[in-house]
mmCIF file of C-alpha atoms in Angstrom:
data_model
loop_
_atom_site.group_PDB
_atom_site.id
_atom_site.type_symbol
_atom_site.label_atom_id
_atom_site.label_comp_id
_atom_site.label_asym_id
_atom_site.label_seq_id
_atom_site.Cartn_x
_atom_site.Cartn_y
_atom_site.Cartn_z
ATOM 1 C CA MET E 1 253.157 -11.420 -56.572
ATOM 2 C CA ASP E 2 251.327 -12.049 -53.240
ATOM 3 C CA ARG E 3 249.806 -8.864 -51.757
ATOM 4 C CA ALA E 4 247.575 -10.105 -49.246
ATOM 5 C CA PRO E 5 250.369 -9.176 -46.483
ATOM 6 C CA TYR E 6 250.200 -5.612 -47.489
ATOM 7 C CA ARG E 7 246.573 -5.240 -47.547
ATOM 8 C CA PRO E 8 246.116 -4.698 -43.284
ATOM 9 C CA LEU E 9 248.094 -1.895 -43.511
ATOM 10 C CA VAL E 10 246.164 -0.886 -46.737
ATOM 11 C CA LEU E 11 243.187 -0.610 -45.284
ATOM 12 C CA THR E 12 244.267 0.890 -41.984
ATOM 13 C CA VAL E 13 245.757 3.954 -43.693
ATOM 14 C CA ALA E 14 242.459 4.349 -46.038
ATOM 15 C CA LEU E 15 240.453 3.805 -42.702
ATOM 16 C CA ALA E 16 242.646 6.731 -41.194
ATOM 17 C CA ALA E 17 242.289 8.479 -43.850
ATOM 18 C CA LEU E 18 238.630 8.382 -43.813
ATOM 19 C CA VAL E 19 238.931 8.751 -39.995
ATOM 20 C CA ALA E 20 240.835 12.467 -40.950
ATOM 21 C CA GLY E 21 238.708 13.186 -43.090
ATOM 22 C CA ARG E 22 235.537 13.095 -41.376
ATOM 23 C CA SER E 23 237.524 14.971 -38.483
ATOM 24 C CA ALA E 24 237.812 17.535 -40.545
ATOM 25 C CA ALA E 25 234.653 17.840 -42.405
ATOM 26 C CA ASP E 26 233.512 17.987 -38.214
ATOM 27 C CA ASP E 27 235.539 20.721 -37.702
ATOM 28 C CA ASP E 28 234.197 22.901 -41.044
ATOM 29 C CA PRO E 29 231.712 25.013 -39.561
ATOM 30 C CA LEU E 30 233.669 26.049 -36.790
ATOM 31 C CA ARG E 31 236.802 26.986 -38.838
ATOM 32 C CA GLU E 32 234.228 28.459 -40.950
ATOM 33 C CA LYS E 33 233.288 30.716 -37.874
ATOM 34 C CA ALA E 34 236.400 31.499 -36.311
ATOM 35 C CA ILE E 35 237.467 32.591 -39.877
ATOM 36 C CA LYS E 36 233.736 34.843 -40.144
ATOM 37 C CA LEU E 37 234.871 36.836 -36.577
ATOM 38 C CA ASN E 38 237.925 38.688 -39.035
ATOM 39 C CA GLN E 39 235.091 40.626 -40.333
ATOM 40 C CA THR E 40 234.130 41.917 -37.082
ATOM 41 C CA THR E 41 234.658 45.339 -37.110
ATOM 42 C CA GLY E 42 233.789 47.870 -34.376
ATOM 43 C CA THR E 43 233.874 47.669 -29.895
ATOM 44 C CA THR E 44 230.056 47.427 -30.663
ATOM 45 C CA ALA E 45 230.549 44.294 -32.683
ATOM 46 C CA MET E 46 233.227 43.213 -31.187
ATOM 47 C CA ALA E 47 231.052 43.008 -27.986
ATOM 48 C CA ALA E 48 227.725 41.663 -30.049
ATOM 49 C CA ARG E 49 230.109 38.507 -31.084
ATOM 50 C CA LEU E 50 231.555 38.102 -27.635
ATOM 51 C CA GLY E 51 227.891 38.127 -25.678
ATOM 52 C CA GLU E 52 226.604 35.483 -28.757
ATOM 53 C CA LEU E 53 229.804 33.438 -27.259
ATOM 54 C CA LEU E 54 229.341 33.150 -24.247
ATOM 55 C CA LYS E 55 225.638 32.158 -24.095
ATOM 56 C CA ASP E 56 226.746 29.495 -25.918
ATOM 57 C CA GLU E 57 229.619 27.726 -23.899
ATOM 58 C CA ALA E 58 229.884 24.288 -24.865
ATOM 59 C CA GLY E 59 229.763 25.718 -28.183
ATOM 60 C CA THR E 60 232.391 28.385 -27.940
ATOM 61 C CA LYS E 61 234.564 25.908 -25.820
ATOM 62 C CA LYS E 62 234.940 23.532 -29.284
ATOM 63 C CA LEU E 63 235.279 27.036 -31.356
ATOM 64 C CA LEU E 64 238.027 28.076 -29.405
ATOM 65 C CA THR E 65 240.029 24.408 -29.802
ATOM 66 C CA VAL E 66 239.644 24.725 -33.219
ATOM 67 C CA ALA E 67 240.476 28.386 -33.778
ATOM 68 C CA VAL E 68 243.574 27.934 -31.146
ATOM 69 C CA LYS E 69 244.776 24.748 -33.868
ATOM 70 C CA MET E 70 244.486 27.287 -36.433
ATOM 71 C CA VAL E 71 246.763 30.090 -34.760
ATOM 72 C CA LYS E 72 249.049 27.909 -33.453
ATOM 73 C CA GLU E 73 249.250 25.323 -36.423
ATOM 74 C CA GLU E 74 249.154 26.920 -39.866
ATOM 75 C CA LYS E 75 251.235 29.701 -41.241
ATOM 76 C CA PRO E 76 250.016 31.959 -41.902
ATOM 77 C CA PRO E 77 247.139 32.264 -39.452
ATOM 78 C CA PRO E 78 244.308 32.842 -40.980
ATOM 79 C CA LEU E 79 243.143 34.853 -37.976
ATOM 80 C CA ASN E 80 243.829 38.647 -38.073
ATOM 81 C CA TYR E 81 243.511 40.822 -34.941
ATOM 82 C CA ASN E 82 239.337 41.362 -34.819
ATOM 83 C CA ALA E 83 238.657 37.402 -34.286
ATOM 84 C CA CYS E 84 241.528 36.459 -32.181
ATOM 85 C CA TYR E 85 240.774 39.027 -29.946
ATOM 86 C CA VAL E 86 237.143 38.267 -29.177
ATOM 87 C CA LEU E 87 238.398 34.638 -29.057
ATOM 88 C CA ALA E 88 240.612 35.734 -26.976
ATOM 89 C CA LYS E 89 237.577 37.369 -24.225
ATOM 90 C CA ALA E 90 236.015 34.456 -24.805
ATOM 91 C CA ALA E 91 238.919 31.931 -23.740
ATOM 92 C CA GLN E 92 239.368 34.923 -20.788
ATOM 93 C CA ALA E 93 235.559 34.606 -19.706
ATOM 94 C CA LEU E 94 235.630 30.801 -19.928
ATOM 95 C CA LYS E 95 238.601 30.371 -17.401
ATOM 96 C CA ASP E 96 240.542 29.429 -19.832
ATOM 97 C CA SER E 97 244.126 31.411 -19.403
ATOM 98 C CA GLU E 98 246.048 29.185 -21.261
ATOM 99 C CA THR E 99 243.550 29.523 -24.349
ATOM 100 C CA ALA E 100 242.788 33.072 -23.934
ATOM 101 C CA LEU E 101 246.563 34.155 -23.890
ATOM 102 C CA VAL E 102 247.292 32.262 -27.362
ATOM 103 C CA PHE E 103 245.207 34.360 -29.379
ATOM 104 C CA TYR E 104 246.482 37.667 -26.848
ATOM 105 C CA ARG E 105 249.937 36.499 -27.992
ATOM 106 C CA HIS E 106 249.102 36.491 -31.955
ATOM 107 C CA CYS E 107 247.042 39.459 -30.911
ATOM 108 C CA ALA E 108 250.028 41.518 -29.967
ATOM 109 C CA GLN E 109 252.060 40.522 -32.601
ATOM 110 C CA GLU E 110 248.536 41.814 -34.858
ATOM 111 C CA ALA E 111 248.729 45.438 -33.407
ATOM 112 C CA THR E 112 252.609 45.721 -34.073
ATOM 113 C CA LYS E 113 251.773 44.683 -38.078
ATOM 114 C CA LEU E 114 248.425 47.559 -37.849
ATOM 115 C CA GLY E 115 250.766 50.156 -35.968
ATOM 116 C CA SER E 116 247.438 50.397 -33.358
ATOM 117 C CA ALA E 117 248.498 51.788 -30.484
ATOM 118 C CA SER E 118 245.428 51.621 -28.561
ATOM 119 C CA LYS E 119 245.463 48.209 -29.839
ATOM 120 C CA VAL E 120 248.569 47.228 -28.161
ATOM 121 C CA VAL E 121 247.002 48.990 -25.029
ATOM 122 C CA ASP E 122 243.926 46.407 -25.059
ATOM 123 C CA VAL E 123 246.221 43.159 -25.671
ATOM 124 C CA PHE E 124 248.486 44.328 -22.654
ATOM 125 C CA ASP E 125 245.873 45.000 -21.043
ATOM 126 C CA GLY E 126 244.280 41.653 -21.362
ATOM 127 C CA MET E 127 247.008 39.686 -21.259
ATOM 128 C CA ILE E 128 247.747 41.094 -17.648
ATOM 129 C CA ASP E 129 245.223 40.259 -16.693
ATOM 130 C CA VAL E 130 244.911 36.779 -17.731
ATOM 131 C CA TYR E 131 248.369 36.042 -16.040
ATOM 132 C CA SER E 132 247.119 37.613 -12.393
ATOM 133 C CA GLY E 133 243.620 36.094 -12.835
ATOM 134 C CA ALA E 134 245.560 32.459 -13.356
ATOM 135 C CA LYS E 135 248.199 33.701 -10.333
ATOM 136 C CA LYS E 136 251.043 33.958 -12.391
ATOM 137 C CA TYR E 137 252.865 36.847 -11.437
ATOM 138 C CA ASP E 138 256.116 36.845 -12.378
ATOM 139 C CA GLU E 139 254.527 36.116 -15.971
ATOM 140 C CA ALA E 140 252.257 39.362 -14.986
ATOM 141 C CA ILE E 141 254.924 41.403 -13.882
ATOM 142 C CA GLU E 142 257.203 41.328 -16.547
ATOM 143 C CA ALA E 143 254.447 41.786 -19.361
ATOM 144 C CA CYS E 144 253.682 45.193 -17.356
ATOM 145 C CA LYS E 145 257.314 46.116 -17.179
ATOM 146 C CA GLU E 146 257.580 45.261 -21.066
ATOM 147 C CA PHE E 147 254.665 46.975 -21.571
ATOM 148 C CA LEU E 148 256.137 50.078 -19.498
ATOM 149 C CA ASP E 149 259.643 50.119 -21.298
ATOM 150 C CA LEU E 150 257.221 50.767 -24.846
ATOM 151 C CA PRO E 151 258.891 53.835 -26.327
ATOM 152 C CA VAL E 152 256.427 57.254 -26.384
ATOM 153 C CA GLU E 153 257.286 60.842 -26.685
ATOM 154 C CA ASP E 154 253.427 61.983 -27.586
ATOM 155 C CA THR E 155 251.814 62.006 -24.416
ATOM 156 C CA GLU E 156 248.531 62.531 -26.160
ATOM 157 C CA ASN E 157 249.498 58.512 -26.890
ATOM 158 C CA PRO E 158 246.986 56.011 -25.878
ATOM 159 C CA ILE E 159 250.040 53.762 -25.247
ATOM 160 C CA ALA E 160 252.063 56.925 -22.761
ATOM 161 C CA GLN E 161 248.084 57.787 -21.203
ATOM 162 C CA MET E 162 247.946 53.787 -19.954
ATOM 163 C CA LYS E 163 251.246 53.469 -18.302
ATOM 164 C CA PRO E 164 250.158 54.309 -14.375
ATOM 165 C CA PHE E 165 247.709 52.225 -14.805
ATOM 166 C CA ILE E 166 249.361 49.955 -15.993
ATOM 167 C CA MET E 167 252.232 50.350 -13.501
ATOM 168 C CA GLU E 168 249.171 50.303 -11.038
ATOM 169 C CA LYS E 169 249.063 46.459 -11.785
ATOM 170 C CA LEU E 170 252.974 45.866 -11.585
ATOM 171 C CA ILE E 171 252.183 47.185 -8.012
ATOM 172 C CA LEU E 172 249.564 45.032 -7.694
ATOM 173 C CA ALA E 173 251.353 41.427 -8.698
ATOM 174 C CA LEU E 174 253.935 42.825 -6.934
ATOM 175 C CA ALA E 175 251.751 42.543 -3.710
ATOM 176 C CA LYS E 176 250.631 39.771 -4.708
ATOM 177 C CA LYS E 177 253.829 37.953 -5.198
ATOM 178 C CA GLY E 178 254.819 39.340 -1.731
ATOM 179 C CA LYS E 179 257.182 42.052 -2.756
ATOM 180 C CA VAL E 180 255.313 43.749 -0.711
ATOM 181 C CA ASP E 181 257.940 46.302 -0.106
ATOM 182 C CA GLU E 182 258.487 47.351 -3.588
ATOM 183 C CA ALA E 183 255.216 47.291 -4.301
ATOM 184 C CA LEU E 184 254.793 50.402 -1.757
ATOM 185 C CA GLU E 185 257.479 52.114 -2.931
ATOM 186 C CA GLN E 186 256.253 52.037 -6.161
ATOM 187 C CA THR E 187 252.771 53.097 -4.321
ATOM 188 C CA GLU E 188 254.266 56.447 -2.980
ATOM 189 C CA LYS E 189 256.360 57.677 -5.902
ATOM 190 C CA LEU E 190 252.971 57.817 -7.880
ATOM 191 C CA ILE E 191 251.674 59.266 -4.758
ATOM 192 C CA GLU E 192 254.137 62.013 -4.894
ATOM 193 C CA LYS E 193 253.713 62.541 -8.435
ATOM 194 C CA ASP E 194 249.988 63.203 -8.563
ATOM 195 C CA LYS E 195 249.706 65.572 -5.633
ATOM 196 C CA GLY E 196 246.842 65.910 -4.015
ATOM 197 C CA GLY E 197 245.326 62.905 -5.322
ATOM 198 C CA TRP E 198 243.191 60.203 -4.258
ATOM 199 C CA TYR E 199 243.448 57.425 -6.948
ATOM 200 C CA PHE E 200 246.877 55.938 -5.731
ATOM 201 C CA VAL E 201 246.172 56.482 -2.059
ATOM 202 C CA ARG E 202 243.509 53.692 -3.070
ATOM 203 C CA LEU E 203 245.646 51.768 -4.337
ATOM 204 C CA LYS E 204 248.411 51.866 -1.183
ATOM 205 C CA GLY E 205 245.704 50.485 0.971
ATOM 206 C CA GLU E 206 244.548 47.567 -1.809
ATOM 207 C CA VAL E 207 248.446 46.807 -1.196
ATOM 208 C CA LEU E 208 248.136 47.195 2.241
ATOM 209 C CA ARG E 209 245.118 45.074 2.355
ATOM 210 C CA ALA E 210 246.717 42.545 0.220
ATOM 211 C CA ALA E 211 249.189 42.081 2.649
ATOM 212 C CA GLU E 212 246.888 42.000 5.399
ATOM 213 C CA ARG E 213 247.894 44.868 6.831
ATOM 214 C CA TYR E 214 244.365 45.816 7.946
ATOM 215 C CA ALA E 215 245.187 48.481 10.466
ATOM 216 C CA ASP E 216 247.301 50.509 7.642
ATOM 217 C CA ALA E 217 245.165 49.817 4.935
ATOM 218 C CA ALA E 218 242.349 51.222 6.882
ATOM 219 C CA ASP E 219 243.861 54.773 7.372
ATOM 220 C CA ALA E 220 245.003 54.219 3.514
ATOM 221 C CA TYR E 221 241.242 54.326 3.071
ATOM 222 C CA LEU E 222 240.050 56.877 4.907
ATOM 223 C CA GLU E 223 242.361 59.479 3.373
ATOM 224 C CA THR E 224 241.370 58.695 -0.018
ATOM 225 C CA VAL E 225 237.618 59.181 1.236
ATOM 226 C CA GLU E 226 238.938 62.643 2.959
ATOM 227 C CA ARG E 227 240.708 63.075 -0.904
ATOM 228 C CA LEU E 228 237.861 62.598 -2.924
ATOM 229 C CA LYS E 229 234.901 64.619 -0.826
ATOM 230 C CA LYS E 230 237.291 67.608 -1.198
ATOM 231 C CA ASN E 231 238.077 66.736 -5.246
ATOM 232 C CA THR E 232 236.516 69.519 -7.445
ATOM 233 C CA ARG E 233 238.167 68.373 -10.566
ATOM 234 C CA LEU E 234 235.496 65.217 -11.298
ATOM 235 C CA GLU E 235 231.730 65.369 -11.555
ATOM 236 C CA ALA E 236 229.792 65.333 -8.749
ATOM 237 C CA ASP E 237 227.870 61.732 -9.805
ATOM 238 C CA VAL E 238 231.739 60.103 -10.149
ATOM 239 C CA ARG E 239 232.727 61.024 -7.141
ATOM 240 C CA ASP E 240 229.690 60.027 -5.168
ATOM 241 C CA ARG E 241 230.430 56.398 -6.723
ATOM 242 C CA PHE E 242 234.207 56.298 -6.436
ATOM 243 C CA LEU E 243 232.879 57.640 -2.969
ATOM 244 C CA LYS E 244 230.685 54.700 -2.170
ATOM 245 C CA GLN E 245 233.480 51.701 -3.664
ATOM 246 C CA MET E 246 235.656 53.657 -0.506
ATOM 247 C CA LYS E 247 233.835 52.988 2.119
ATOM 248 C CA TYR E 248 232.227 50.131 1.109
ATOM 249 C CA THR E 249 235.578 48.531 0.981
ATOM 250 C CA LEU E 250 236.664 50.093 4.557
ATOM 251 C CA SER E 251 233.681 47.627 5.250
ATOM 252 C CA GLY E 252 235.434 44.948 4.378
ATOM 253 C CA VAL E 253 239.064 46.141 5.963
ATOM 254 C CA TYR E 254 236.906 46.723 9.638
ATOM 255 C CA VAL E 255 235.335 43.203 9.066
ATOM 256 C CA ASP E 256 238.837 42.131 8.505
ATOM 257 C CA LEU E 257 240.140 43.990 11.760
ATOM 258 C CA LYS E 258 236.960 42.862 14.088
ATOM 259 C CA GLN E 259 236.072 46.266 14.229
ATOM 260 C CA ILE E 260 232.082 45.458 13.988
ATOM 261 C CA ASP E 261 230.627 48.877 14.834
ATOM 262 C CA LYS E 262 232.801 50.433 12.588
ATOM 263 C CA ALA E 263 232.006 48.234 9.298
ATOM 264 C CA THR E 264 228.399 48.833 10.145
ATOM 265 C CA GLU E 265 228.315 52.111 10.486
ATOM 266 C CA GLN E 266 230.541 52.216 7.129
ATOM 267 C CA LEU E 267 227.200 50.126 5.573
ATOM 268 C CA GLU E 268 224.614 52.233 7.709
ATOM 269 C CA SER E 269 225.831 55.211 5.628
ATOM 270 C CA LEU E 270 225.514 53.749 2.691
ATOM 271 C CA LEU E 271 221.928 52.604 2.862
ATOM 272 C CA LYS E 272 221.338 55.457 3.759
ATOM 273 C CA ASP E 273 221.741 57.295 0.592
ATOM 274 C CA ASP E 274 220.926 54.078 -1.424
ATOM 275 C CA PRO E 275 218.374 52.383 0.921
ATOM 276 C CA ASP E 276 217.947 49.689 -2.136
ATOM 277 C CA ASN E 277 221.129 48.215 -3.328
ATOM 278 C CA PRO E 278 221.028 44.887 -2.375
ATOM 279 C CA THR E 279 224.990 44.215 -1.916
ATOM 280 C CA PHE E 280 224.943 46.775 1.033
ATOM 281 C CA LEU E 281 221.856 45.494 2.613
ATOM 282 C CA ASN E 282 223.003 41.688 2.386
ATOM 283 C CA ASP E 283 226.632 42.720 4.144
ATOM 284 C CA LEU E 284 224.903 44.089 6.696
ATOM 285 C CA GLY E 285 222.730 42.131 7.598
ATOM 286 C CA PHE E 286 225.170 39.184 7.209
ATOM 287 C CA ILE E 287 227.521 41.077 9.726
ATOM 288 C CA TRP E 288 224.571 41.004 12.332
ATOM 289 C CA ALA E 289 223.763 37.411 12.028
ATOM 290 C CA ASP E 290 227.724 36.448 11.909
ATOM 291 C CA HIS E 291 228.297 38.275 15.050
ATOM 292 C CA ASP E 292 224.937 37.051 16.705
ATOM 293 C CA MET E 293 223.458 40.550 16.408
ATOM 294 C CA LYS E 294 219.640 42.463 15.141
ATOM 295 C CA PHE E 295 218.554 38.699 14.131
ATOM 296 C CA ASP E 296 214.961 40.473 12.845
ATOM 297 C CA GLU E 297 217.110 43.308 11.191
ATOM 298 C CA SER E 298 219.380 41.165 9.985
ATOM 299 C CA GLU E 299 216.766 38.924 8.090
ATOM 300 C CA LYS E 300 214.269 41.438 6.990
ATOM 301 C CA LEU E 301 217.279 42.966 5.471
ATOM 302 C CA ILE E 302 219.004 39.973 3.312
ATOM 303 C CA ARG E 303 214.945 39.316 1.899
ATOM 304 C CA LYS E 304 214.990 42.730 0.695
ATOM 305 C CA ALA E 305 218.595 41.888 -0.991
ATOM 306 C CA ILE E 306 217.172 38.935 -2.357
ATOM 307 C CA GLU E 307 214.001 40.775 -2.911
ATOM 308 C CA LYS E 308 215.569 43.801 -5.021
ATOM 309 C CA ASP E 309 218.489 41.757 -6.555
ATOM 310 C CA ARG E 310 215.176 40.250 -8.367
ATOM 311 C CA GLU E 311 214.085 43.417 -9.358
ATOM 312 C CA LEU E 312 217.013 44.359 -10.915
ATOM 313 C CA ARG E 313 217.438 41.422 -12.832
ATOM 314 C CA LYS E 314 214.050 41.638 -14.190
ATOM 315 C CA LYS E 315 215.135 44.606 -16.055
ATOM 316 C CA ALA E 316 218.494 43.392 -17.160
ATOM 317 C CA GLU E 317 218.323 42.022 -21.091
ATOM 318 C CA ASP E 318 219.425 39.336 -22.237
ATOM 319 C CA LEU E 319 220.343 36.981 -19.340
ATOM 320 C CA THR E 320 221.099 33.743 -19.603
ATOM 321 C CA LYS E 321 219.867 31.176 -17.289
ATOM 322 C CA GLU E 322 223.038 30.518 -15.212
ATOM 323 C CA GLU E 323 222.940 34.513 -15.135
ATOM 324 C CA ASP E 324 219.051 34.883 -13.905
ATOM 325 C CA GLN E 325 219.271 33.256 -10.126
ATOM 326 C CA ASP E 326 219.311 34.150 -6.759
ATOM 327 C CA SER E 327 222.854 34.925 -5.412
ATOM 328 C CA ALA E 328 224.579 31.945 -3.798
ATOM 329 C CA ALA E 329 225.895 34.855 -1.030
ATOM 330 C CA TYR E 330 222.529 36.064 -0.370
ATOM 331 C CA LEU E 331 221.066 32.691 -0.103
ATOM 332 C CA ASP E 332 223.710 31.610 2.487
ATOM 333 C CA SER E 333 223.266 34.401 4.164
ATOM 334 C CA LEU E 334 219.418 33.896 4.857
ATOM 335 C CA GLY E 335 220.150 30.158 5.512
ATOM 336 C CA TRP E 336 222.902 31.530 8.331
ATOM 337 C CA VAL E 337 220.376 34.399 9.946
ATOM 338 C CA LEU E 338 218.083 31.381 10.249
ATOM 339 C CA TYR E 339 220.457 28.979 11.248
ATOM 340 C CA LYS E 340 220.842 31.738 14.145
ATOM 341 C CA LYS E 341 217.346 31.779 14.788
ATOM 342 C CA LYS E 342 217.182 28.244 15.258
ATOM 343 C CA ASP E 343 215.027 28.130 12.244
ATOM 344 C CA TYR E 344 217.304 24.667 11.198
ATOM 345 C CA LYS E 345 214.972 23.320 8.726
ATOM 346 C CA GLU E 346 214.251 26.623 6.402
ATOM 347 C CA ALA E 347 217.835 27.127 6.926
ATOM 348 C CA LYS E 348 218.657 23.718 5.427
ATOM 349 C CA LYS E 349 216.717 25.196 2.393
ATOM 350 C CA TYR E 350 218.337 28.119 1.488
ATOM 351 C CA LEU E 351 221.844 26.918 1.778
ATOM 352 C CA THR E 352 221.498 23.415 0.304
ATOM 353 C CA ASP E 353 220.416 25.734 -3.137
ATOM 354 C CA ALA E 354 223.440 28.338 -2.423
ATOM 355 C CA THR E 355 225.843 25.016 -2.712
ATOM 356 C CA LYS E 356 224.611 24.049 -5.452
ATOM 357 C CA LEU E 357 225.223 27.442 -7.671
ATOM 358 C CA PRO E 358 228.900 27.805 -9.474
ATOM 359 C CA GLU E 359 229.722 30.944 -6.746
ATOM 360 C CA GLY E 360 228.462 28.620 -3.799
ATOM 361 C CA LYS E 361 231.219 26.393 -3.886
ATOM 362 C CA HIS E 362 232.798 27.840 -0.601
ATOM 363 C CA ILE E 363 234.223 26.386 1.976
ATOM 364 C CA GLU E 364 232.659 29.185 4.130
ATOM 365 C CA ILE E 365 229.111 28.034 2.739
ATOM 366 C CA TYR E 366 229.449 24.054 3.363
ATOM 367 C CA ASP E 367 230.226 24.569 6.665
ATOM 368 C CA HIS E 368 226.981 26.518 7.279
ATOM 369 C CA LEU E 369 225.265 23.492 5.635
ATOM 370 C CA ALA E 370 226.952 21.320 7.447
ATOM 371 C CA ASP E 371 226.668 23.353 10.705
ATOM 372 C CA THR E 372 222.744 23.023 10.368
ATOM 373 C CA HIS E 373 223.126 19.377 9.121
ATOM 374 C CA MET E 374 224.839 19.377 12.921
ATOM 375 C CA ALA E 375 221.903 20.943 14.160
ATOM 376 C CA LEU E 376 218.997 18.373 12.844
ATOM 377 C CA GLY E 377 220.689 15.778 14.015
ATOM 378 C CA GLU E 378 222.040 14.330 10.411
ATOM 379 C CA LYS E 379 225.513 13.676 11.034
ATOM 380 C CA ALA E 380 226.207 11.701 8.285
ATOM 381 C CA GLU E 381 225.011 14.435 5.866
ATOM 382 C CA ALA E 382 227.236 16.727 7.518
ATOM 383 C CA ILE E 383 230.080 14.674 7.598
ATOM 384 C CA LYS E 384 230.138 14.725 4.013
ATOM 385 C CA VAL E 385 229.310 18.317 3.579
ATOM 386 C CA TRP E 386 232.614 18.796 5.987
ATOM 387 C CA LYS E 387 234.721 16.927 3.590
ATOM 388 C CA ASP E 388 233.474 18.455 0.756
ATOM 389 C CA ALA E 389 234.388 21.414 1.960
ATOM 390 C CA LEU E 390 237.620 20.339 2.584
ATOM 391 C CA ALA E 391 237.778 19.093 -1.291
ATOM 392 C CA LEU E 392 237.182 21.986 -2.750
ATOM 393 C CA ASP E 393 240.020 23.593 -5.488
ATOM 394 C CA LYS E 394 240.422 26.859 -4.794
ATOM 395 C CA GLU E 395 243.428 28.879 -3.400
ATOM 396 C CA LEU E 396 242.102 29.978 0.357
ATOM 397 C CA SER E 397 242.443 33.378 1.882
ATOM 398 C CA LYS E 398 243.895 34.032 5.264
ATOM 399 C CA ARG E 399 239.963 34.219 6.454
ATOM 400 C CA GLU E 400 239.245 30.977 4.809
ATOM 401 C CA GLN E 401 242.154 28.976 6.357
ATOM 402 C CA GLU E 402 241.062 29.635 9.695
ATOM 403 C CA ARG E 403 238.040 28.626 8.489
ATOM 404 C CA LYS E 404 239.221 25.083 6.973
ATOM 405 C CA LYS E 405 241.184 24.261 10.557
ATOM 406 C CA VAL E 406 238.564 25.331 12.519
ATOM 407 C CA ILE E 407 236.285 22.387 9.814
ATOM 408 C CA GLU E 408 238.821 19.950 10.761
ATOM 409 C CA LYS E 409 238.565 20.157 14.092
ATOM 410 C CA LYS E 410 234.605 19.678 13.884
ATOM 411 C CA LEU E 411 235.477 17.076 10.643
ATOM 412 C CA ALA E 412 237.475 14.973 13.496
ATOM 413 C CA GLU E 413 234.992 15.665 16.275
ATOM 414 C CA ALA E 414 231.785 14.416 13.915
ATOM 415 C CA GLU E 415 233.581 11.098 13.371
ATOM 416 C CA LYS E 416 234.885 10.306 16.578
ATOM 417 C CA LYS E 417 231.648 10.546 18.177
#
């Protein structure tokens, strides 16, 4: 019997098996690495493993690809709660929400089997953050409601203690979904229960700001500040830290309201107590420069912000090369104040550096750079940067949407000329 017609099929099957064998062999070290994570126990060890994974972004992405198949396709999955929780956090940090959710869902099943309330809390907390970060607000709301419906009788149970904070996440998801009235109604209930407390008044401010009701938000934050000042339950240093946060947030709300004097007043108050804080230094310098005020003082503040930020990075341990870089926001601020001072050549240098950084892919920074190109007579370069700004794949805030309209007008005028 002539078997020649079957030879190509035999060869194809053999070749496929060989390729599959090679693929499996390639995955073996990654599979072993994933399974080894099963042995990671304790918060400190988990944090250490996560840190190691995030230092090797490319390698971790390959590991996640193999591990997610193990969880999806193998019955029972060979990865336990510990491994999946570390992998979920790694995927979350790398902004791979779908992969993170696969691991979190498996963690939820494992936590239920273990009967661990603290693990249930950790999983839902992470899962809700992933949904919200991916702007999947319906799913975030459902996950919050699922957690809040968990039956708990013991008030000392971690689930019971976490419920007010999951309610906070629910309220914020409702606000971002556009259900502001419902979010505010739930917030008022929390404020009423927490007689004289400050925490949920702050939440009310956050909801109002998300709804772009800036004047009402400012009132809520001012009330939060007053309640914090009267709070005797918090340790003094903790209270002061929260007060700083609220004053800083207020400065941003006042910028939204275009009440620049009030915004700078908050930042100057913060710098009086914390004169070397890079964030406060940069923000005050930028606000002055952006509103054509105190250019020389602005430049000094921003340069000091960059200097102090570098000093802080020197003190930090185990920074990656990507982490040990100047802030794109600070470089943009310096470039912008130099532009305002008509030092366009120097401005271009800092603004170009800012756009090269990951967080520098921002419509406002690109607009500043394009304006600088135009000031230098580099129209073609300006047009390209404006087009790049409009092509950025990012959901825009109201302020950024306004910036987009301005850029579209500038671009049309430049192309016409």
